[in-house]
mmCIF file of C-alpha atoms and ligand atoms in Angstrom:
data_model
loop_
_atom_site.group_PDB
_atom_site.id
_atom_site.type_symbol
_atom_site.label_atom_id
_atom_site.label_comp_id
_atom_site.label_asym_id
_atom_site.label_seq_id
_atom_site.Cartn_x
_atom_site.Cartn_y
_atom_site.Cartn_z
ATOM 1 C CA MET A 1 116.664 96.554 97.001
ATOM 2 C CA ASP A 2 117.106 93.945 99.703
ATOM 3 C CA GLU A 3 114.280 94.904 101.999
ATOM 4 C CA LYS A 4 111.198 92.811 101.274
ATOM 5 C CA ILE A 5 107.553 93.511 101.973
ATOM 6 C CA ASP A 6 105.422 90.515 102.918
ATOM 7 C CA PRO A 7 101.901 91.254 101.628
ATOM 8 C CA TRP A 8 100.509 88.394 103.708
ATOM 9 C CA GLY A 9 102.220 89.546 106.886
ATOM 10 C CA SER A 10 101.459 92.535 109.017
ATOM 11 C CA ILE A 11 103.209 95.801 108.465
ATOM 12 C CA GLN A 12 103.086 99.144 110.169
ATOM 13 C CA VAL A 13 104.556 102.254 108.642
ATOM 14 C CA LYS A 14 106.229 104.897 110.771
ATOM 15 C CA ASP A 15 107.525 107.174 108.075
ATOM 16 C CA TYR A 16 105.692 107.297 104.753
ATOM 17 C CA GLY A 17 108.359 109.461 103.126
ATOM 18 C CA GLU A 18 110.907 106.772 103.879
ATOM 19 C CA THR A 19 108.882 103.985 102.245
ATOM 20 C CA ILE A 20 108.540 106.152 99.149
ATOM 21 C CA ASP A 21 112.299 106.519 98.840
ATOM 22 C CA LYS A 22 113.030 102.913 99.667
ATOM 23 C CA PHE A 23 110.752 101.399 97.056
ATOM 24 C CA GLY A 24 111.107 103.942 94.282
ATOM 25 C CA ILE A 25 107.579 105.273 94.592
ATOM 26 C CA ASN A 26 106.968 108.867 93.508
ATOM 27 C CA SER A 27 105.543 111.431 95.871
ATOM 28 C CA MET A 28 102.029 112.650 95.193
ATOM 29 C CA ASP A 29 103.240 116.223 95.659
ATOM 30 C CA ASP A 30 104.575 116.231 92.086
ATOM 31 C CA LEU A 31 101.028 115.915 90.756
ATOM 32 C CA ASP A 32 99.164 118.019 93.316
ATOM 33 C CA ASN A 33 98.146 120.650 90.790
ATOM 34 C CA GLU A 34 96.902 118.102 88.273
ATOM 35 C CA ILE A 35 94.312 116.389 90.496
ATOM 36 C CA PRO A 36 90.766 117.100 89.289
ATOM 37 C CA GLY A 37 88.378 118.540 91.860
ATOM 38 C CA SER A 38 89.214 119.019 95.501
ATOM 39 C CA ASN A 39 89.010 115.794 97.432
ATOM 40 C CA ARG A 40 90.309 115.302 100.945
ATOM 41 C CA LEU A 41 91.943 112.031 99.925
ATOM 42 C CA PHE A 42 94.404 114.196 98.012
ATOM 43 C CA THR A 43 94.283 117.556 99.791
ATOM 44 C CA ARG A 44 94.920 115.928 103.180
ATOM 45 C CA ASP A 45 97.697 113.663 101.919
ATOM 46 C CA ILE A 46 95.764 110.487 102.714
ATOM 47 C CA ILE A 47 97.084 109.399 99.323
ATOM 48 C CA TYR A 48 100.798 110.154 99.523
ATOM 49 C CA GLY A 49 102.529 108.293 96.717
ATOM 50 C CA GLN A 50 102.091 107.086 93.161
ATOM 51 C CA ARG A 51 103.570 105.242 90.226
ATOM 52 C CA ASP A 52 102.657 106.546 86.756
ATOM 53 C CA PHE A 53 99.490 108.220 88.021
ATOM 54 C CA ASP A 54 100.030 110.945 85.406
ATOM 55 C CA LYS A 55 98.988 108.438 82.715
ATOM 56 C CA VAL A 56 95.542 108.207 84.279
ATOM 57 C CA LEU A 57 95.251 111.957 84.728
ATOM 58 C CA LYS A 58 96.225 112.490 81.098
ATOM 59 C CA ALA A 59 93.590 110.037 79.886
ATOM 60 C CA LYS A 60 90.976 111.833 81.966
ATOM 61 C CA LYS A 61 92.042 115.190 80.567
ATOM 62 C CA LYS A 62 91.863 113.951 76.983
ATOM 63 C CA ASN A 63 88.547 112.232 77.596
ATOM 64 C CA GLU A 64 90.032 108.810 76.883
ATOM 65 C CA ASP A 65 89.109 105.559 78.611
ATOM 66 C CA PHE A 66 90.680 104.829 81.966
ATOM 67 C CA ALA A 67 89.864 102.521 84.842
ATOM 68 C CA MET A 68 90.335 102.046 88.541
ATOM 69 C CA MET A 69 90.717 98.572 90.009
ATOM 70 C CA THR A 70 90.944 97.333 93.543
ATOM 71 C CA GLY A 71 90.493 94.112 95.436
ATOM 72 C CA MET A 72 90.169 92.789 98.940
ATOM 73 C CA MET A 73 90.253 89.755 101.141
ATOM 74 C CA PRO A 74 87.254 90.552 103.311
ATOM 75 C CA SER A 75 87.775 89.322 106.797
ATOM 76 C CA GLY A 76 85.254 90.912 109.095
ATOM 77 C CA LYS A 77 83.280 94.058 109.660
ATOM 78 C CA PHE A 78 83.421 96.972 107.254
ATOM 79 C CA HIS A 79 85.170 99.746 109.192
ATOM 80 C CA PHE A 80 86.366 103.326 108.669
ATOM 81 C CA GLY A 81 89.641 102.104 107.157
ATOM 82 C CA HIS A 82 87.641 100.317 104.461
ATOM 83 C CA LYS A 83 85.509 103.403 103.984
ATOM 84 C CA LEU A 84 88.541 105.214 102.568
ATOM 85 C CA VAL A 85 88.662 102.679 99.737
ATOM 86 C CA ALA A 86 84.942 103.187 99.133
ATOM 87 C CA ASP A 87 85.565 106.944 98.985
ATOM 88 C CA MET A 88 88.188 106.315 96.331
ATOM 89 C CA ILE A 89 85.822 104.171 94.292
ATOM 90 C CA LYS A 90 83.292 106.980 94.464
ATOM 91 C CA TYR A 91 85.839 109.602 93.493
ATOM 92 C CA PHE A 92 87.062 107.694 90.438
ATOM 93 C CA GLN A 93 83.567 106.645 89.436
ATOM 94 C CA ASN A 94 82.563 110.314 89.440
ATOM 95 C CA LEU A 95 85.595 111.143 87.293
ATOM 96 C CA GLY A 96 84.297 108.689 84.706
ATOM 97 C CA ALA A 97 86.522 105.686 85.367
ATOM 98 C CA ASP A 98 85.318 102.146 84.849
ATOM 99 C CA VAL A 99 85.669 100.588 88.281
ATOM 100 C CA TYR A 100 86.523 96.946 89.028
ATOM 101 C CA VAL A 101 86.472 95.342 92.465
ATOM 102 C CA ALA A 102 87.880 91.857 92.933
ATOM 103 C CA VAL A 103 86.784 89.800 95.884
ATOM 104 C CA ALA A 104 89.942 87.789 96.534
ATOM 105 C CA ASP A 105 88.240 84.585 97.613
ATOM 106 C CA ILE A 106 90.899 82.427 95.978
ATOM 107 C CA GLU A 107 93.695 84.304 97.737
ATOM 108 C CA ALA A 108 91.841 84.121 101.067
ATOM 109 C CA TYR A 109 91.319 80.387 100.570
ATOM 110 C CA LEU A 110 94.974 79.792 99.724
ATOM 111 C CA THR A 111 96.646 82.094 102.238
ATOM 112 C CA ARG A 112 94.157 82.407 105.113
ATOM 113 C CA ASP A 113 92.323 79.129 105.005
ATOM 114 C CA MET A 114 89.004 80.937 104.468
ATOM 115 C CA PRO A 115 86.191 78.904 102.875
ATOM 116 C CA LEU A 116 85.020 80.470 99.589
ATOM 117 C CA GLU A 117 81.430 80.707 100.856
ATOM 118 C CA LYS A 118 82.452 82.647 103.931
ATOM 119 C CA THR A 119 84.479 85.178 101.941
ATOM 120 C CA ARG A 120 81.560 85.567 99.583
ATOM 121 C CA GLU A 121 79.111 86.222 102.366
ATOM 122 C CA ILE A 122 81.269 88.865 104.058
ATOM 123 C CA ALA A 123 82.004 90.541 100.727
ATOM 124 C CA ILE A 124 78.314 90.927 99.977
ATOM 125 C CA LYS A 125 76.830 91.578 103.419
ATOM 126 C CA GLU A 126 79.560 93.879 104.685
ATOM 127 C CA TYR A 127 81.431 95.420 101.753
ATOM 128 C CA LEU A 128 78.881 95.615 98.957
ATOM 129 C CA ARG A 129 76.105 96.638 101.328
ATOM 130 C CA ASN A 130 78.219 99.509 102.642
ATOM 131 C CA TYR A 131 79.289 100.518 99.127
ATOM 132 C CA ILE A 132 75.627 100.926 98.231
ATOM 133 C CA ALA A 133 74.879 102.874 101.406
ATOM 134 C CA LEU A 134 77.861 105.131 100.749
ATOM 135 C CA GLY A 135 76.468 106.089 97.359
ATOM 136 C CA ILE A 136 78.579 104.018 94.982
ATOM 137 C CA ASP A 137 76.712 103.148 91.783
ATOM 138 C CA VAL A 138 77.010 99.375 91.990
ATOM 139 C CA ASP A 139 75.244 98.874 88.666
ATOM 140 C CA LYS A 140 78.273 100.427 87.019
ATOM 141 C CA LEU A 141 80.727 98.457 89.140
ATOM 142 C CA ASP A 142 82.366 95.223 88.018
ATOM 143 C CA PHE A 143 82.223 93.525 91.424
ATOM 144 C CA TYR A 144 83.427 89.965 90.893
ATOM 145 C CA PHE A 145 84.825 86.954 92.685
ATOM 146 C CA GLN A 146 88.241 85.559 91.770
ATOM 147 C CA SER A 147 86.724 82.079 91.859
ATOM 148 C CA GLU A 148 84.208 83.078 89.184
ATOM 149 C CA GLY A 149 86.469 84.917 86.751
ATOM 150 C CA SER A 150 85.834 84.488 83.024
ATOM 151 C CA THR A 151 87.547 81.871 80.894
ATOM 152 C CA ASN A 152 89.847 84.565 79.550
ATOM 153 C CA TYR A 153 90.731 85.769 83.070
ATOM 154 C CA ASN A 154 91.690 82.245 84.056
ATOM 155 C CA LYS A 155 93.630 81.755 80.850
ATOM 156 C CA MET A 156 95.566 84.982 81.380
ATOM 157 C CA SER A 157 96.443 84.265 85.008
ATOM 158 C CA LYS A 158 98.076 81.033 83.856
ATOM 159 C CA MET A 159 99.836 82.507 80.838
ATOM 160 C CA PHE A 160 101.403 85.231 83.007
ATOM 161 C CA SER A 161 103.561 82.615 84.745
ATOM 162 C CA LYS A 162 105.682 82.524 81.579
ATOM 163 C CA ASN A 163 106.753 86.130 82.191
ATOM 164 C CA ILE A 164 108.379 85.681 85.585
ATOM 165 C CA THR A 165 111.027 83.425 87.057
ATOM 166 C CA GLN A 166 111.111 81.687 90.410
ATOM 167 C CA ASN A 167 114.177 83.788 91.288
ATOM 168 C CA GLU A 168 112.293 87.002 90.607
ATOM 169 C CA LEU A 169 109.374 85.852 92.731
ATOM 170 C CA GLU A 170 111.682 85.031 95.621
ATOM 171 C CA ALA A 171 113.573 88.303 95.230
ATOM 172 C CA ILE A 172 110.282 90.142 95.671
ATOM 173 C CA TYR A 173 108.422 87.994 98.228
ATOM 174 C CA GLY A 174 110.992 85.850 99.955
ATOM 175 C CA GLU A 175 109.957 82.249 100.358
ATOM 176 C CA MET A 176 107.213 81.206 97.943
ATOM 177 C CA ASP A 177 104.875 78.242 97.784
ATOM 178 C CA PRO A 178 102.283 77.114 95.226
ATOM 179 C CA GLY A 179 99.399 78.862 97.008
ATOM 180 C CA LYS A 180 101.205 82.201 97.137
ATOM 181 C CA THR A 181 102.277 81.854 93.518
ATOM 182 C CA ILE A 182 98.713 81.225 92.374
ATOM 183 C CA SER A 183 97.500 84.153 94.507
ATOM 184 C CA VAL A 184 100.044 86.474 92.931
ATOM 185 C CA LEU A 185 99.239 85.405 89.367
ATOM 186 C CA THR A 186 95.524 85.723 90.060
ATOM 187 C CA GLN A 187 96.063 89.229 91.370
ATOM 188 C CA ALA A 188 98.041 90.093 88.226
ATOM 189 C CA ALA A 189 94.988 88.986 86.238
ATOM 190 C CA ASP A 190 92.817 91.229 88.462
ATOM 191 C CA ILE A 191 95.027 94.236 87.869
ATOM 192 C CA LEU A 192 95.217 93.711 84.104
ATOM 193 C CA LYS A 193 91.578 92.675 83.665
ATOM 194 C CA PRO A 194 90.377 96.217 82.811
ATOM 195 C CA GLN A 195 92.700 96.014 79.803
ATOM 196 C CA PHE A 196 91.465 92.667 78.519
ATOM 197 C CA GLU A 197 89.868 92.605 75.070
ATOM 198 C CA GLU A 198 86.387 92.043 76.535
ATOM 199 C CA ASN A 199 86.806 95.233 78.557
ATOM 200 C CA GLY A 200 87.820 97.441 75.664
ATOM 201 C CA GLY A 201 91.546 96.626 75.474
ATOM 202 C CA PRO A 202 94.635 98.459 76.756
ATOM 203 C CA LYS A 203 94.081 101.619 78.799
ATOM 204 C CA PRO A 204 95.550 103.376 81.831
ATOM 205 C CA VAL A 205 94.414 101.758 85.077
ATOM 206 C CA VAL A 206 95.024 103.012 88.587
ATOM 207 C CA VAL A 207 95.168 100.643 91.562
ATOM 208 C CA PRO A 208 94.884 102.272 95.007
ATOM 209 C CA VAL A 209 96.791 100.211 97.544
ATOM 210 C CA GLY A 210 98.520 100.259 100.881
ATOM 211 C CA ILE A 211 102.278 99.824 100.696
ATOM 212 C CA ASP A 212 101.823 96.166 101.705
ATOM 213 C CA GLN A 213 100.450 95.468 98.204
ATOM 214 C CA ASP A 214 103.311 97.159 96.377
ATOM 215 C CA PRO A 215 105.121 93.871 95.595
ATOM 216 C CA HIS A 216 102.104 92.805 93.528
ATOM 217 C CA ILE A 217 102.140 96.132 91.713
ATOM 218 C CA ARG A 218 105.824 95.846 90.840
ATOM 219 C CA LEU A 219 105.419 92.287 89.651
ATOM 220 C CA THR A 220 102.330 93.054 87.560
ATOM 221 C CA ARG A 221 104.071 96.031 85.950
ATOM 222 C CA ASP A 222 106.853 93.672 84.834
ATOM 223 C CA ILE A 223 104.371 91.111 83.568
ATOM 224 C CA ALA A 224 102.493 93.824 81.662
ATOM 225 C CA SER A 225 105.593 94.973 79.840
ATOM 226 C CA ARG A 226 106.798 91.447 79.040
ATOM 227 C CA PHE A 227 103.532 89.855 77.905
ATOM 228 C CA LYS A 228 103.807 89.583 74.128
ATOM 229 C CA GLU A 229 100.249 88.777 73.112
ATOM 230 C CA THR A 230 98.738 92.051 74.369
ATOM 231 C CA ASP A 231 100.253 95.526 74.413
ATOM 232 C CA PHE A 232 99.275 96.286 78.025
ATOM 233 C CA VAL A 233 99.754 99.731 79.511
ATOM 234 C CA LYS A 234 101.835 99.297 82.686
ATOM 235 C CA PRO A 235 99.325 99.703 85.522
ATOM 236 C CA SER A 236 99.530 102.814 87.727
ATOM 237 C CA SER A 237 99.189 102.814 91.495
ATOM 238 C CA ILE A 238 98.454 105.265 94.265
ATOM 239 C CA TYR A 239 99.430 104.647 97.891
ATOM 240 C CA THR A 240 97.092 105.243 100.788
ATOM 241 C CA LYS A 241 98.045 105.771 104.394
ATOM 242 C CA PHE A 242 96.783 103.204 106.868
ATOM 243 C CA MET A 243 94.355 104.509 109.440
ATOM 244 C CA ARG A 244 95.754 103.738 112.856
ATOM 245 C CA GLY A 245 93.801 101.607 115.288
ATOM 246 C CA ILE A 246 91.604 103.384 117.834
ATOM 247 C CA THR A 247 93.840 102.462 120.728
ATOM 248 C CA GLY A 248 96.983 103.442 118.901
ATOM 249 C CA GLY A 249 98.294 100.178 117.402
ATOM 250 C CA LYS A 250 97.390 98.689 114.068
ATOM 251 C CA MET A 251 93.780 98.711 112.919
ATOM 252 C CA SER A 252 92.912 95.063 112.553
ATOM 253 C CA SER A 253 89.725 93.287 111.537
ATOM 254 C CA SER A 254 90.411 90.610 114.118
ATOM 255 C CA ASP A 255 90.369 93.123 116.999
ATOM 256 C CA PRO A 256 87.001 94.945 117.276
ATOM 257 C CA LYS A 257 88.453 97.362 119.830
ATOM 258 C CA SER A 258 90.881 98.643 117.217
ATOM 259 C CA TYR A 259 88.250 99.920 114.769
ATOM 260 C CA ILE A 260 84.822 101.479 114.499
ATOM 261 C CA ALA A 261 82.623 99.536 112.113
ATOM 262 C CA LEU A 262 80.046 101.344 110.032
ATOM 263 C CA ASN A 263 77.347 99.211 111.597
ATOM 264 C CA ASP A 264 78.539 99.619 115.177
ATOM 265 C CA SER A 265 75.809 101.080 117.372
ATOM 266 C CA ILE A 266 76.156 104.790 118.069
ATOM 267 C CA GLU A 267 76.716 103.957 121.710
ATOM 268 C CA ASP A 268 79.549 101.513 120.970
ATOM 269 C CA ALA A 269 81.150 103.923 118.556
ATOM 270 C CA LYS A 270 81.144 106.658 121.189
ATOM 271 C CA LYS A 271 82.660 104.314 123.749
ATOM 272 C CA LYS A 272 85.426 103.485 121.321
ATOM 273 C CA ILE A 273 86.109 107.173 120.752
ATOM 274 C CA ASP A 274 86.346 107.589 124.516
ATOM 275 C CA SER A 275 88.926 104.795 124.610
ATOM 276 C CA ALA A 276 91.007 106.295 121.819
ATOM 277 C CA LYS A 277 94.660 107.189 121.991
ATOM 278 C CA THR A 278 95.006 110.946 121.996
ATOM 279 C CA GLY A 279 97.803 113.418 121.584
ATOM 280 C CA GLY A 280 96.830 115.248 124.749
ATOM 281 C CA LYS A 281 99.467 115.960 127.394
ATOM 282 C CA GLN A 282 99.608 114.278 130.822
ATOM 283 C CA SER A 283 98.596 117.272 132.870
ATOM 284 C CA LEU A 284 96.272 120.143 132.083
ATOM 285 C CA GLU A 285 99.052 122.578 132.813
ATOM 286 C CA GLU A 286 101.467 120.966 130.383
ATOM 287 C CA HIS A 287 98.753 120.682 127.730
ATOM 288 C CA ARG A 288 97.875 124.366 127.943
ATOM 289 C CA LYS A 289 101.533 125.292 127.767
ATOM 290 C CA LYS A 290 102.822 122.958 125.066
ATOM 291 C CA GLY A 291 99.683 121.973 123.158
ATOM 292 C CA ALA A 292 98.716 118.531 121.871
ATOM 293 C CA ASP A 293 100.738 116.194 119.647
ATOM 294 C CA VAL A 294 98.089 116.339 116.963
ATOM 295 C CA GLU A 295 99.885 113.905 114.668
ATOM 296 C CA GLU A 296 99.726 111.276 117.431
ATOM 297 C CA ASP A 297 96.009 111.666 117.934
ATOM 298 C CA VAL A 298 93.802 109.006 116.350
ATOM 299 C CA VAL A 299 90.633 111.004 117.051
ATOM 300 C CA PHE A 300 91.962 113.852 114.958
ATOM 301 C CA GLU A 301 92.850 111.312 112.279
ATOM 302 C CA LEU A 302 89.285 110.005 112.317
ATOM 303 C CA LEU A 303 87.988 113.547 111.834
ATOM 304 C CA ALA A 304 90.483 114.347 109.071
ATOM 305 C CA PHE A 305 90.175 111.078 107.175
ATOM 306 C CA ASN A 306 86.473 110.510 107.555
ATOM 307 C CA LEU A 307 84.214 112.814 109.484
ATOM 308 C CA ILE A 308 84.915 116.453 108.658
ATOM 309 C CA ASP A 309 84.578 117.671 105.088
ATOM 310 C CA ASP A 310 85.033 121.373 105.673
ATOM 311 C CA ASP A 311 88.772 122.181 105.351
ATOM 312 C CA GLU A 312 88.371 125.501 107.126
ATOM 313 C CA ARG A 313 86.744 123.901 110.142
ATOM 314 C CA LEU A 314 89.340 121.129 110.326
ATOM 315 C CA ARG A 315 92.168 123.663 110.163
ATOM 316 C CA ASP A 316 90.595 125.608 113.009
ATOM 317 C CA ILE A 317 90.330 122.476 115.161
ATOM 318 C CA TYR A 318 93.938 121.636 114.381
ATOM 319 C CA ARG A 319 95.104 125.111 115.375
ATOM 320 C CA ARG A 320 93.196 125.121 118.654
ATOM 321 C CA TYR A 321 94.261 121.614 119.656
ATOM 322 C CA ASP A 322 97.851 122.145 118.592
ATOM 323 C CA SER A 323 98.082 125.312 120.668
ATOM 324 C CA GLY A 324 96.638 123.725 123.793
ATOM 325 C CA GLU A 325 93.512 125.839 123.742
ATOM 326 C CA MET A 326 91.434 122.705 123.044
ATOM 327 C CA LEU A 327 91.641 119.634 125.282
ATOM 328 C CA SER A 328 91.485 116.049 124.042
ATOM 329 C CA GLY A 329 88.147 115.622 125.849
ATOM 330 C CA GLU A 330 86.765 118.466 123.764
ATOM 331 C CA LEU A 331 88.164 116.947 120.583
ATOM 332 C CA LYS A 332 86.508 113.645 121.482
ATOM 333 C CA GLN A 333 83.242 115.464 122.026
ATOM 334 C CA ILE A 334 83.372 116.861 118.491
ATOM 335 C CA ALA A 335 84.182 113.408 117.113
ATOM 336 C CA LYS A 336 81.295 111.829 119.018
ATOM 337 C CA GLU A 337 78.822 114.348 117.646
ATOM 338 C CA GLU A 338 80.077 113.923 114.085
ATOM 339 C CA MET A 339 80.088 110.157 114.497
ATOM 340 C CA GLU A 340 76.505 110.153 115.731
ATOM 341 C CA ASN A 341 75.355 112.277 112.789
ATOM 342 C CA PHE A 342 77.140 110.073 110.323
ATOM 343 C CA LEU A 343 76.062 106.717 111.752
ATOM 344 C CA GLU A 344 72.448 107.743 112.220
ATOM 345 C CA GLU A 345 72.139 108.490 108.505
ATOM 346 C CA HIS A 346 74.319 105.607 107.431
ATOM 347 C CA HIS A 347 72.375 102.968 109.361
ATOM 348 C CA LYS A 348 69.204 104.022 107.559
ATOM 349 C CA LYS A 349 71.000 103.790 104.232
ATOM 350 C CA LEU A 350 72.283 100.308 105.109
ATOM 351 C CA GLU A 351 68.730 99.136 105.638
ATOM 352 C CA ARG A 352 67.683 100.608 102.321
ATOM 353 C CA ALA A 353 70.600 98.811 100.625
ATOM 354 C CA ASP A 354 69.162 95.401 101.463
ATOM 355 C CA LYS A 355 66.635 95.498 98.636
ATOM 356 C CA LYS A 356 69.340 96.120 96.101
ATOM 357 C CA ILE A 357 71.487 93.321 97.524
ATOM 358 C CA ALA A 358 68.568 90.906 97.333
ATOM 359 C CA LYS A 359 68.101 91.804 93.692
ATOM 360 C CA MET A 360 71.784 91.373 92.841
ATOM 361 C CA PHE A 361 72.332 88.193 94.836
ATOM 362 C CA PRO A 362 68.978 86.477 95.383
ATOM 363 C CA GLN A 363 70.628 83.470 97.050
ATOM 364 C CA THR A 364 72.413 85.294 99.863
HETATM 365 N N1 LIG B 1 95.852 91.004 97.831
HETATM 366 C C1 LIG B 1 94.827 91.937 98.187
HETATM 367 C C2 LIG B 1 94.669 91.917 99.726
HETATM 368 O O1 LIG B 1 95.406 91.278 100.408
HETATM 369 C C3 LIG B 1 93.525 91.656 97.525
HETATM 370 C C4 LIG B 1 93.534 91.828 96.031
HETATM 371 C C5 LIG B 1 93.270 90.848 95.116
HETATM 372 C C6 LIG B 1 93.779 93.019 95.293
HETATM 373 N N2 LIG B 1 93.313 91.343 93.860
HETATM 374 C C7 LIG B 1 93.613 92.668 93.921
HETATM 375 C C8 LIG B 1 94.101 94.334 95.636
HETATM 376 C C9 LIG B 1 93.811 93.620 92.924
HETATM 377 C C10 LIG B 1 94.307 95.268 94.630
HETATM 378 C C11 LIG B 1 94.142 94.915 93.277
HETATM 379 O O2 LIG B 1 93.806 92.546 100.269
#
């Protein structure tokens, strides 16, 4: 494999099937019938790939311990792309998984020059606050900061360096430096933390990621199998599509026009929907004749990924838009109504979350 992914760079995926083949990831289709419940993350192929996810499903089936772990470098507002991760936390929490969320303040400090305090503040005021409002049980969540990991966590992250060579690191990441190396080893400790003795020992763990994080998954799977002192289960991963930016490019925290934040005003959110890239045709005549390019339409994506639960209704919208019967203005109208309903409720829940935050982090 000579193509490298730079997890600290910026990647855009055109063809998800291709990335699966290129990096030896398995399609989610193989496990479609094994997924408990019916969740749009799976039924709508928002999660498209996996490594060893069957281990986690088996544990669930047999009523054995399993965990889900994720992490983030918070950089700005909590938007609808982030909401997908929150939906996953909720899904796995409801299945009975122990859930761990790492705030990657060390990685952000080393690779983005972000002060620890700033990362901490965004993690709490944006991410955690939205998690609470979205109905995640934060009392059951291990929400921690890399900079405050336990003695054992710090010990492990250092010991893991014995299991990899500089050549292997460079084969995976390209050029490496001390900051990147520490970030990678810290992330390995995050991913294996649910299996540490203090957390009940070895167990299947699933890590939902975008393809940009796959190098860390591959590396940690090698570390897990080579580490002699603990019999780790190789961690599993599932791969999530990236939501596209509102105006068609990449969704990016540094460009507020590219995303809708969950605390945007209803008015701003509607304006952003109006500015969105659609799959509508140039002229009315052509649109009626040929129909929309639904796959190109970010408004439809917003509905499918986030705003419409009812499969039947979404299918009907798809059919009408695809056939040209529905215009992109009409699709936007639906999205604006759904967005208003969602945000109106959510903003109230955000306010209610403040009490809980104050209790958990009295200083912030
Ligand atoms: N590297 C991740 C990012 O860039 C953050 C992260 C840290 C992470 N530890 C993790 C992600 C463990 C998944 C699992 O956002």
